[in-house]
Coordinates of C-alpha atoms in Angstrom, one line a residue:
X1 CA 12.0 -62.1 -44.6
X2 CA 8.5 -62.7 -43.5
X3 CA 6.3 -59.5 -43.7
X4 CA 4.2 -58.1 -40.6
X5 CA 1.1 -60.2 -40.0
X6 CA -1.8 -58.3 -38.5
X7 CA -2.9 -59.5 -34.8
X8 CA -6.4 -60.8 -35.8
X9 CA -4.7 -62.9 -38.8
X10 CA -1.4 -64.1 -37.0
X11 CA -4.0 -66.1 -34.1
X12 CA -5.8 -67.7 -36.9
X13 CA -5.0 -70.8 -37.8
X14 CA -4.7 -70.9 -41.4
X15 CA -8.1 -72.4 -43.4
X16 CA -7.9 -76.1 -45.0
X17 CA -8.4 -76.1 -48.1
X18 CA -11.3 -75.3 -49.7
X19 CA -12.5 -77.6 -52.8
X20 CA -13.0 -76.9 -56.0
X21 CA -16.6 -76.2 -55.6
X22 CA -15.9 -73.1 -53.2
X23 CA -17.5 -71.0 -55.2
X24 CA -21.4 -72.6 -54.9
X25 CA -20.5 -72.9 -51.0
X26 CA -20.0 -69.2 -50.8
X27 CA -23.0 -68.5 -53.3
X28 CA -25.1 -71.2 -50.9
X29 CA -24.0 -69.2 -47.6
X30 CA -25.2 -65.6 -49.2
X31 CA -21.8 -64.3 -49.8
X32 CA -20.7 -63.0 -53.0
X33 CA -17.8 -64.2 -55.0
X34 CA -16.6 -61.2 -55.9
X35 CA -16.2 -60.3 -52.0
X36 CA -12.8 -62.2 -51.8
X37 CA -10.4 -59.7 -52.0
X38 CA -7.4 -60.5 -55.1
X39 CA -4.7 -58.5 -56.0
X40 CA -6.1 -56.1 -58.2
X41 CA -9.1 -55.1 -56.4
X42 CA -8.3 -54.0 -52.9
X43 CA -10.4 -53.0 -50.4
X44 CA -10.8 -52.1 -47.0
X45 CA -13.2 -52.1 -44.0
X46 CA -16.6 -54.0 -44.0
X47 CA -19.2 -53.6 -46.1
X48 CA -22.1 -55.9 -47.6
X49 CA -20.1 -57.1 -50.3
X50 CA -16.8 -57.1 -48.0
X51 CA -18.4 -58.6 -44.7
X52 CA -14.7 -59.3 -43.4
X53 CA -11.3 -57.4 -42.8
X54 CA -8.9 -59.1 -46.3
X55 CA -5.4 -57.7 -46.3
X56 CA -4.7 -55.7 -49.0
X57 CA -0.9 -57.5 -49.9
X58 CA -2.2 -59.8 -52.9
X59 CA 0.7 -62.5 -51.3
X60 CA -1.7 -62.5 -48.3
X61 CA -4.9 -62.8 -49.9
X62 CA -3.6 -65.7 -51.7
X63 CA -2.2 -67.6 -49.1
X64 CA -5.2 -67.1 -46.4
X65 CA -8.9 -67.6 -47.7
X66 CA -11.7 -64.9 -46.7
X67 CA -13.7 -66.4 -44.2
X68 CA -17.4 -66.1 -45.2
X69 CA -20.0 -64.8 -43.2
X70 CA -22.5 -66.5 -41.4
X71 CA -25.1 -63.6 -41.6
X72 CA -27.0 -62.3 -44.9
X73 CA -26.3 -59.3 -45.0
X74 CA -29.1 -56.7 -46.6
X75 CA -27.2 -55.2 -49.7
X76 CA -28.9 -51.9 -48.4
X77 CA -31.2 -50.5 -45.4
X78 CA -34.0 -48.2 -46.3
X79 CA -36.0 -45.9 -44.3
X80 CA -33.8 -46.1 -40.8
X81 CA -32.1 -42.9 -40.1
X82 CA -29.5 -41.9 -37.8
X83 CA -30.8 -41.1 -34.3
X84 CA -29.4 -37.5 -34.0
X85 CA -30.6 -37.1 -37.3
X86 CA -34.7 -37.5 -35.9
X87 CA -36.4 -34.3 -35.1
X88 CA -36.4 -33.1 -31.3
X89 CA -40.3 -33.3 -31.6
X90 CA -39.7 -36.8 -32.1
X91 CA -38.6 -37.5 -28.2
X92 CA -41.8 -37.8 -26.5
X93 CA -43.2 -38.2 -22.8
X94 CA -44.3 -41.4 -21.7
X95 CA -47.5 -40.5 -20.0
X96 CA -50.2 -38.3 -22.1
X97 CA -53.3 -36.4 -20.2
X98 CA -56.7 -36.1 -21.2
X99 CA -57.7 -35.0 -24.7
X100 CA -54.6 -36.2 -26.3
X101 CA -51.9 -33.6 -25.3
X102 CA -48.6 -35.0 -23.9
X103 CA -48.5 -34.3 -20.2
X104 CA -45.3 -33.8 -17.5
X105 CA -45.4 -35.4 -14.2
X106 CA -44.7 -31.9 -12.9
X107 CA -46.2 -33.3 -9.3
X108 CA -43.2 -35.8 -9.0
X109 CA -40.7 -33.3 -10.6
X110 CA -42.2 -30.5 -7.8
X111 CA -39.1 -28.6 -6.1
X112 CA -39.0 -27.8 -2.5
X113 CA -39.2 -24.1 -1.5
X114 CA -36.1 -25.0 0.8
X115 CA -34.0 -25.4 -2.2
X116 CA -35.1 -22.9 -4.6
X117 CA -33.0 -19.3 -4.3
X118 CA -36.3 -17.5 -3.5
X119 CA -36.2 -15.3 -6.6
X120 CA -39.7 -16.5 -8.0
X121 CA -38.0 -19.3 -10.0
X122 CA -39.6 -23.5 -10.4
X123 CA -38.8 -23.5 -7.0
X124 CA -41.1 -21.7 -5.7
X125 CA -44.0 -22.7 -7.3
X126 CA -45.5 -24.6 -4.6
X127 CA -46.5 -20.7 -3.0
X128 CA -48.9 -20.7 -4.9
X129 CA -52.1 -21.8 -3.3
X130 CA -53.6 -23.2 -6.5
X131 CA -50.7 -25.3 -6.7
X132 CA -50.7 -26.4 -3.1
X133 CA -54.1 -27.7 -3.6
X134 CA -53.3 -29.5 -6.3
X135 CA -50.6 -30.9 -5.1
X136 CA -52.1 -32.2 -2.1
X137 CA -54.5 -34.0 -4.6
X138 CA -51.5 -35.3 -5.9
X139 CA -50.8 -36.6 -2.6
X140 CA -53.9 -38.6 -2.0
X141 CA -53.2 -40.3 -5.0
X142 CA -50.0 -41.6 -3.8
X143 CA -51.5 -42.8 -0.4
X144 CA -54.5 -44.5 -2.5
X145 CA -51.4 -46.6 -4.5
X146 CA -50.0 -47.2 -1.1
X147 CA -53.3 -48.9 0.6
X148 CA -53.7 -51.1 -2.8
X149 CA -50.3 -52.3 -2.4
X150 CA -50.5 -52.6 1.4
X151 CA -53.5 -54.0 3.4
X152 CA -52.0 -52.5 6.8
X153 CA -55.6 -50.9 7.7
X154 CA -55.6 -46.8 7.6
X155 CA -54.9 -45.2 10.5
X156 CA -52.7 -48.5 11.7
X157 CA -48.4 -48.4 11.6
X158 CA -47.0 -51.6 10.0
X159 CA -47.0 -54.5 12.1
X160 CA -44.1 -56.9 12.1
X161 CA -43.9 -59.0 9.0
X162 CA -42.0 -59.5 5.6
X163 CA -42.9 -56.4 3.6
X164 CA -42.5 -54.5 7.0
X165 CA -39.4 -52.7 5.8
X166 CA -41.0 -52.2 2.4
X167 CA -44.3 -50.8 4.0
X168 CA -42.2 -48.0 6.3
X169 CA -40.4 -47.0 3.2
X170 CA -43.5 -46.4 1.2
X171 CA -44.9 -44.3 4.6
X172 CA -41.6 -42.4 4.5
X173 CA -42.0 -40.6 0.7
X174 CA -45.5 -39.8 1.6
X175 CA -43.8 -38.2 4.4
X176 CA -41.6 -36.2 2.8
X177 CA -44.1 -34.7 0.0
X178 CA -46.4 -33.7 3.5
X179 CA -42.5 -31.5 4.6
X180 CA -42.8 -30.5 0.5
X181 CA -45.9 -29.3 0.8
X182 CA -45.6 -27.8 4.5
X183 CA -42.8 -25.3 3.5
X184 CA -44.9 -24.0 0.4
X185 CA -47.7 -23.4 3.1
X186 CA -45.4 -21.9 5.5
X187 CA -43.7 -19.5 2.7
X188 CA -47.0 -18.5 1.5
X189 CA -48.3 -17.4 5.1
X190 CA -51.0 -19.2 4.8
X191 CA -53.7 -19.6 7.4
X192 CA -56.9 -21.2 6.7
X193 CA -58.2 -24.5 7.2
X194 CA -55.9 -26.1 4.1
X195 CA -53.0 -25.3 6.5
X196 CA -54.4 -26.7 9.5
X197 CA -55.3 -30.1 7.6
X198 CA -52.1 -30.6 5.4
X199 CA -50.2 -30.5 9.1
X200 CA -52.5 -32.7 11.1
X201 CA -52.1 -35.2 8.0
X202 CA -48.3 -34.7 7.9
X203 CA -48.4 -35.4 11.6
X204 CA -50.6 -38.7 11.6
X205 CA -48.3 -40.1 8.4
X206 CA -45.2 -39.2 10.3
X207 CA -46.5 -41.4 13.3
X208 CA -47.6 -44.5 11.2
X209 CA -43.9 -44.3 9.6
X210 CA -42.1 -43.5 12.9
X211 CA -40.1 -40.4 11.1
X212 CA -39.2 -38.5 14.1
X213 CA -38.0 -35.7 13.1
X214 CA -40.6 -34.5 10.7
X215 CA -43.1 -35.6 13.1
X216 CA -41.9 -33.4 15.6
X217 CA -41.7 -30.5 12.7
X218 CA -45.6 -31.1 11.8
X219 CA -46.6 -30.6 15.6
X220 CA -44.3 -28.0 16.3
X221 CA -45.6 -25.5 13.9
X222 CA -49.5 -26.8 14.8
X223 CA -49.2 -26.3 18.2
X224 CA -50.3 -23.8 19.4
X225 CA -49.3 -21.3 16.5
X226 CA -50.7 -22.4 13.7
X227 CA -53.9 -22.8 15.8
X228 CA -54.0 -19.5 17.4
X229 CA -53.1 -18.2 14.6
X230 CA -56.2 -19.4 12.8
X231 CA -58.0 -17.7 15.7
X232 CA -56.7 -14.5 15.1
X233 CA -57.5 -14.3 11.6
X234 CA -61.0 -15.3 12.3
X235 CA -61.7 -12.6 14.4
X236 CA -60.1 -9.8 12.4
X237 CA -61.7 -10.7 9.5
X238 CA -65.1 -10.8 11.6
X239 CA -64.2 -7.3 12.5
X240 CA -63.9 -6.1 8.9
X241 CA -60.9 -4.4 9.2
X242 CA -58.0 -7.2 9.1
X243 CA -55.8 -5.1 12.0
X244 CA -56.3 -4.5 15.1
X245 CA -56.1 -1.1 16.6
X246 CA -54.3 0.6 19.5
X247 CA -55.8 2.3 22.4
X248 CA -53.3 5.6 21.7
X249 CA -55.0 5.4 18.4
X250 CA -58.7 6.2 19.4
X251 CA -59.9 2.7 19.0
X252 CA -63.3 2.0 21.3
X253 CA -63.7 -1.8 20.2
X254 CA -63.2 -4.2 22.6
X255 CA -59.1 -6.2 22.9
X256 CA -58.6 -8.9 20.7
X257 CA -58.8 -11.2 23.7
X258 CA -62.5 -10.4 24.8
X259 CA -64.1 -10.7 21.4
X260 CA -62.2 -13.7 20.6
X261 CA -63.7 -15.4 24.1
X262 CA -67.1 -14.0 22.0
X263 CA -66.3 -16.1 19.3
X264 CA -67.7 -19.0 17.8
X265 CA -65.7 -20.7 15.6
X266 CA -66.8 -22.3 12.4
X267 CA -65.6 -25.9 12.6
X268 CA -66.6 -27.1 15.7
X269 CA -64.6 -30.2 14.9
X270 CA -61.5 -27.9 15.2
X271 CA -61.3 -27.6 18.8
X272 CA -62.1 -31.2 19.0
X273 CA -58.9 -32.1 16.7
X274 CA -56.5 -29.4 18.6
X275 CA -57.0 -31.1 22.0
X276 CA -55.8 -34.8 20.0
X277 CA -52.8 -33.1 18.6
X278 CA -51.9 -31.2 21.8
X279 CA -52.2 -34.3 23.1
X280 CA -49.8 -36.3 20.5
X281 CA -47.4 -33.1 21.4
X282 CA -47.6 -33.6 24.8
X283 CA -47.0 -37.8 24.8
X284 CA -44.3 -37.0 21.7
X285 CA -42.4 -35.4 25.1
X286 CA -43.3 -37.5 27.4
X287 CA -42.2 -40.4 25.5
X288 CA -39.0 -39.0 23.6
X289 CA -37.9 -35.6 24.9
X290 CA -38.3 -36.1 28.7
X291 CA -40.3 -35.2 31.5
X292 CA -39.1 -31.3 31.7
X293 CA -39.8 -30.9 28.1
X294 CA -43.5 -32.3 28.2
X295 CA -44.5 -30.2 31.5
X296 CA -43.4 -27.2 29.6
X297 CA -45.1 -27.4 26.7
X298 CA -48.5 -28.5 28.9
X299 CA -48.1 -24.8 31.2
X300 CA -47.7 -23.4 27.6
X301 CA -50.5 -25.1 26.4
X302 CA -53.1 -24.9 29.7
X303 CA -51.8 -21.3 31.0
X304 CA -53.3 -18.2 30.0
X305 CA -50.9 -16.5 27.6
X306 CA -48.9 -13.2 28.4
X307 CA -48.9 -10.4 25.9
X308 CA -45.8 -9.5 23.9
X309 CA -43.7 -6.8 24.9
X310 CA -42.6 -5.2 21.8
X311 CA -39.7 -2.6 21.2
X312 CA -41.6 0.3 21.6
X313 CA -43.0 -1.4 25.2
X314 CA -40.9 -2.9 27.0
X315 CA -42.7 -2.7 30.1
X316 CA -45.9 -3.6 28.9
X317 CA -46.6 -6.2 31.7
X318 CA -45.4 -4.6 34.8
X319 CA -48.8 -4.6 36.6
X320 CA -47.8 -8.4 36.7
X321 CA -45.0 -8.0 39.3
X322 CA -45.6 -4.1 40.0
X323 CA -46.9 -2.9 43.5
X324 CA -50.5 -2.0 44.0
X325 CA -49.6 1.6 43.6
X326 CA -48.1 1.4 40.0
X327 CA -51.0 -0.5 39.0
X328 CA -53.1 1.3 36.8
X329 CA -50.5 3.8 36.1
X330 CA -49.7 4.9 32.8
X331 CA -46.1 3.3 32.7
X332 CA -45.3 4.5 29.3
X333 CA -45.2 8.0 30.7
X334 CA -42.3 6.7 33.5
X335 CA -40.0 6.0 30.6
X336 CA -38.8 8.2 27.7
X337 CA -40.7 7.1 24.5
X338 CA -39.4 6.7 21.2
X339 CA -43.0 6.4 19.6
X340 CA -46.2 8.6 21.2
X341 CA -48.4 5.6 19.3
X342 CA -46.8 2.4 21.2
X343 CA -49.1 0.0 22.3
X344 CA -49.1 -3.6 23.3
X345 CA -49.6 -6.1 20.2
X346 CA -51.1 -9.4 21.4
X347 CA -49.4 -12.4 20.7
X348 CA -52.9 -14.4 21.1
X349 CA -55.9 -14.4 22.1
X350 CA -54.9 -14.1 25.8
X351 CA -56.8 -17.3 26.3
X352 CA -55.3 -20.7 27.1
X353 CA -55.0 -23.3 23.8
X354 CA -56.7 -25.5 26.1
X355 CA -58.4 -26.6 29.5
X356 CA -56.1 -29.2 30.8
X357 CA -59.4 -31.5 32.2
X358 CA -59.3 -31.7 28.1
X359 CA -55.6 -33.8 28.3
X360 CA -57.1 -36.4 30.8
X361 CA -55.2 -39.3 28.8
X362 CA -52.0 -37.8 28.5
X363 CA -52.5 -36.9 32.0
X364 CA -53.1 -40.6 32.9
X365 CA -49.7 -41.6 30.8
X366 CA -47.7 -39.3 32.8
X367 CA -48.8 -40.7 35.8
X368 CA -48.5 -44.1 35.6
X369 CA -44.7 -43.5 33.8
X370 CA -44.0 -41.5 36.8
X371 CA -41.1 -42.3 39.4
X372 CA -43.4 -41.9 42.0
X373 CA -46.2 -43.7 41.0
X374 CA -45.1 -45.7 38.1
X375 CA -48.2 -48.5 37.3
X376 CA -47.0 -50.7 34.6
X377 CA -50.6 -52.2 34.5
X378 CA -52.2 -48.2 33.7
X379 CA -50.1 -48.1 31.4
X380 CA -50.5 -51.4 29.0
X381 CA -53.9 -50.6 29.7
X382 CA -53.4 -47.3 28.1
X383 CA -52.1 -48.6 25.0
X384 CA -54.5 -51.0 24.7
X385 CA -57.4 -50.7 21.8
X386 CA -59.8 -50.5 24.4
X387 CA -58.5 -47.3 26.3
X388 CA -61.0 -44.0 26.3
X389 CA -60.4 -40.8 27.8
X390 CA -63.2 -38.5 29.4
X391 CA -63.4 -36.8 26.2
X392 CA -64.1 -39.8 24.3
X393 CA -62.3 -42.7 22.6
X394 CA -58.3 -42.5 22.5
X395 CA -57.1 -42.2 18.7
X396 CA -54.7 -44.7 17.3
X397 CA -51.8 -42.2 16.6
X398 CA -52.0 -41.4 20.6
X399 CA -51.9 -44.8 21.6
X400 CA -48.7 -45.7 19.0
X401 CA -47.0 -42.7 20.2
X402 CA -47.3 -44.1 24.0
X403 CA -46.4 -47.3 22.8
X404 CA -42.8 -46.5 21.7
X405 CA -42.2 -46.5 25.7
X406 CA -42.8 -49.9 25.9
X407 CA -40.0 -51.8 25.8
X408 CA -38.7 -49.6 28.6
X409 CA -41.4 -49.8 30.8
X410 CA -41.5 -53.5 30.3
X411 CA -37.7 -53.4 32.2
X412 CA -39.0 -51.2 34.7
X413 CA -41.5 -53.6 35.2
X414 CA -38.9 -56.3 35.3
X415 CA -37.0 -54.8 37.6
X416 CA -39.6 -53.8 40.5
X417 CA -40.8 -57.8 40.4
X418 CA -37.1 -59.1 41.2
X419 CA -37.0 -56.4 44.2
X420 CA -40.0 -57.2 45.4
X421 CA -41.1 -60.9 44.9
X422 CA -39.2 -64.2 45.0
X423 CA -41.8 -65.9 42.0
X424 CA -44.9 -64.8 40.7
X425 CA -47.4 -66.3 38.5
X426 CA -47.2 -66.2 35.1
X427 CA -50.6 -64.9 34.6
X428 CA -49.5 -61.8 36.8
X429 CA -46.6 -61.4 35.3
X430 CA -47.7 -61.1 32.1
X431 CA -49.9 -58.2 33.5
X432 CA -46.8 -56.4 35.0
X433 CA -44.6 -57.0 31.5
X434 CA -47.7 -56.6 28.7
X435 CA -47.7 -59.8 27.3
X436 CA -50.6 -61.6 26.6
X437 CA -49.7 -65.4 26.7
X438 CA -47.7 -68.0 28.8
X439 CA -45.4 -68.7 25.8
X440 CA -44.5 -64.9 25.1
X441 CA -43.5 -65.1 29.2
X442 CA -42.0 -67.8 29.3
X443 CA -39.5 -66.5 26.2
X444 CA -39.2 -63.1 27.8
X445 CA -38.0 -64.3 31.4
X446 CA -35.5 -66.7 29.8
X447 CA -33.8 -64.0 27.8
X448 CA -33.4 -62.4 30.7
X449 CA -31.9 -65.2 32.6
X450 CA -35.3 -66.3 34.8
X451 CA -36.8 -69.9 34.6
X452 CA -40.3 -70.6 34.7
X453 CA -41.4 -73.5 36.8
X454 CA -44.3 -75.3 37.5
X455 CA -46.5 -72.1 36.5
X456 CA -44.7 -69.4 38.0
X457 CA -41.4 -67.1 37.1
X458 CA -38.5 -67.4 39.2
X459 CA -36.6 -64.4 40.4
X460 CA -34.2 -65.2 42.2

């Protein structure tokens, strides 16, 4: 009875012969001799001297041959060790900072504050104001990499193009260490110009990558709160006592509201960059949210503000709808009164965020997107590169926001030329639709089903 044949040796065809010269062969091919297993010496496994599996039945060794190896195999490997064997200082950081000493990326490995517990862990470290700073430093580098890589011009979204795709996804991390860096800003209640700039930038990047969502975020918590905000801080720390104090308390200086219309604020440049981003605000509505949305937020912006009514004074602002003969009256004392020491805490500076002759260009947008008195050509004018307001020339971001309307306005365009012409000329009708030459026309009325003949567009 045949014995068991292992797998690997039953497949194998069995070896012709060797000659009797086998012996140089092997020695030629760098094998020993003395590998081929016999009947006395046995072994098992591979090793230098055994480089293949032999059986260990001297009936098999005799009857098939070892099959050399093809590699020379070292008879021994000296100074390699075992990788879990190396020391831990061994595993080193590819980058190194200055002076020698290995340095983390811990920019890139920066958590948000919205995922930390809160408890003072990694998480929050971006509270911290140094590390805010640097951070944002961090930042700048990343948008220097992205204008090497990219020669969209700053300040300009991606146009149309092969590495289009590529280009918006490059925008969109930068956009997301801006939100990064917002929340530390927020979490720190911090309130100084650092604040203001890292949400104007987080707006203007969220514009250029058409993230809607954060760039709705950025101008949300601008304005007007971060604004006024900045306001208020001014004055109370130009009246040396960082709070502001009640009437009931004794307190002769004038409301917060009078000495901040006193005020003079340090960066002039502020007030002219609030009005642009009240503006983006306001065409961010006008464009996405709706009409009812963008005429509420310009009242709120162009209204003089109420004060709060707090918990303790509820009825703080009766003398607005009061009659004459409660006004003037001490209307804490027609109510019972929890606290003898409540008084009225402002929620700004009284004052308006803005004069609304200062929104003249969002003003213009509305208009001519109107129902009413929609003007197709106002507003391709608008969002061309040669628009200026009153205040002075229209900023890119304002114009880019605008022009995500246009492909509806072009329809509405469309769509008041079939009602009221039977053809038109090209040349006007590129006016009314915002396209520049006879060929874009002529491929725009055919998708829609019009023919162009002899110079002018059918429609009907």
């Amino acid at each position: 009875m045949q014995r068991y044949q292992p797998p690997h040796m039953r497949q194998r065809p069995p070896p012709p012969p060797q000659p009797e010269d086998q012996r140089s062969v092997q020695t030629r091919r760098g094998v020993d001799p003395s590998a081929e297993a016999g009947p006395s010496t046995p072994r098992r496994g591979i090793t230098p001297n055994n480089p293949t599996l032999s059986s260990t039945n001297s009936t098999n060794s005799s009857r098939y041959a070892v099959r050399p190896s093809r590699k020379d195999w070292p008879s021994s490997i000296t100074g390699v060790q075992p990788v879990l064997a190396s020391p831990a200082t061994d595993i080193r950081p590819m980058r190194s900072g200055a002076g020698g000493k290995v340095k983390v990326g811990e920019m890139e490995l920066m958590q948000s504050v919205s995922r930390s517990g809160g408890d003072g862990a990694e998480g929050d470290a971006l509270k911290d104001w140094n590390t805010q700073e640097r951070y944002r430093q961090y930042i700048d580098e990343r948008i220097e990499a992205h204008y090497i890589t990219y020669t969209t011009p700053r300040h300009t979204p991606p146009k149309a193009g092969v590495r289009q795709k590529e280009e918006l996804e490059s925008l969109a991390s930068i956009v997301l260490l801006f939100r990064k860096l917002r929340e530390g800003v927020v979490a720190s209640h911090r309130i100084d110009g650092f604040a203001i700039e890292v949400f104007e930038s987080s707006a203007h990047f969220a514009i250029l990558a058409h993230n809607l969502p954060q760039l709705l975020g950025a101008l949300s918590g601008l304005v007007p709160s971060l604004y006024q905000a900045y306001d208020i801080a001014h004055v109370k720390a130009q009246s040396g006592t960082g709070k502001v104090k009640s009437a009931a308390e004794g307190d002769e200086a004038d409301d917060l509201h009078v000495r901040l219309g006193r005020l003079e604020l340090e960066p002039v440049r502020s007030r002219d960059r609030r009005v642009e981003f009240a503006s983006l605000l306001l065409l961010y509505h006008l464009v996405i949210s709706g009409r009812r949305a963008y005429f509420d937020t310009l009242m709120e912006l162009t209204t003089p503000q109420k004060k709060r009514l707090t918990k303790d004074n509820p009825f703080a602002d009766i003398s607005d709808f009061a009659p004459a003969s409660l006004v003037g009256t001490n209307v804490t004392d027609l109510r019972p009164s929890l606290n003898p020491h409540s008084h009225i805490e402002p929620a700004s500076d009284g004052l308006p965020l803005l004069s609304i002759d200062q929104l003249d260009f969002v003003q213009a947008a509305a208009q001519s997107m109107a129902e009413e008195t929609f003007s197709p050509l106002t507003y391709f004018h608008l969002i061309s590169s040669s628009s200026s307001s009153g205040n002075g020339t229209v900023s890119t971001y304002e114009r880019t926001i605008l022009a995500w309307a246009e492909p509806g306005i072009r329809e509405r365009a469309w769509d008041v030329l079939k009602k009221g012409y039977m053809s038109v000329g090209v040349e006007w009708a590129g006016k009314m639709l915002g396209l520049d030459t006879e060929e874009e026309v002529r491929r725009w009325v055919e998708e829609k089903g019009g023919k162009v003949e002899d110079g002018r567009v059918k429609l009907r």
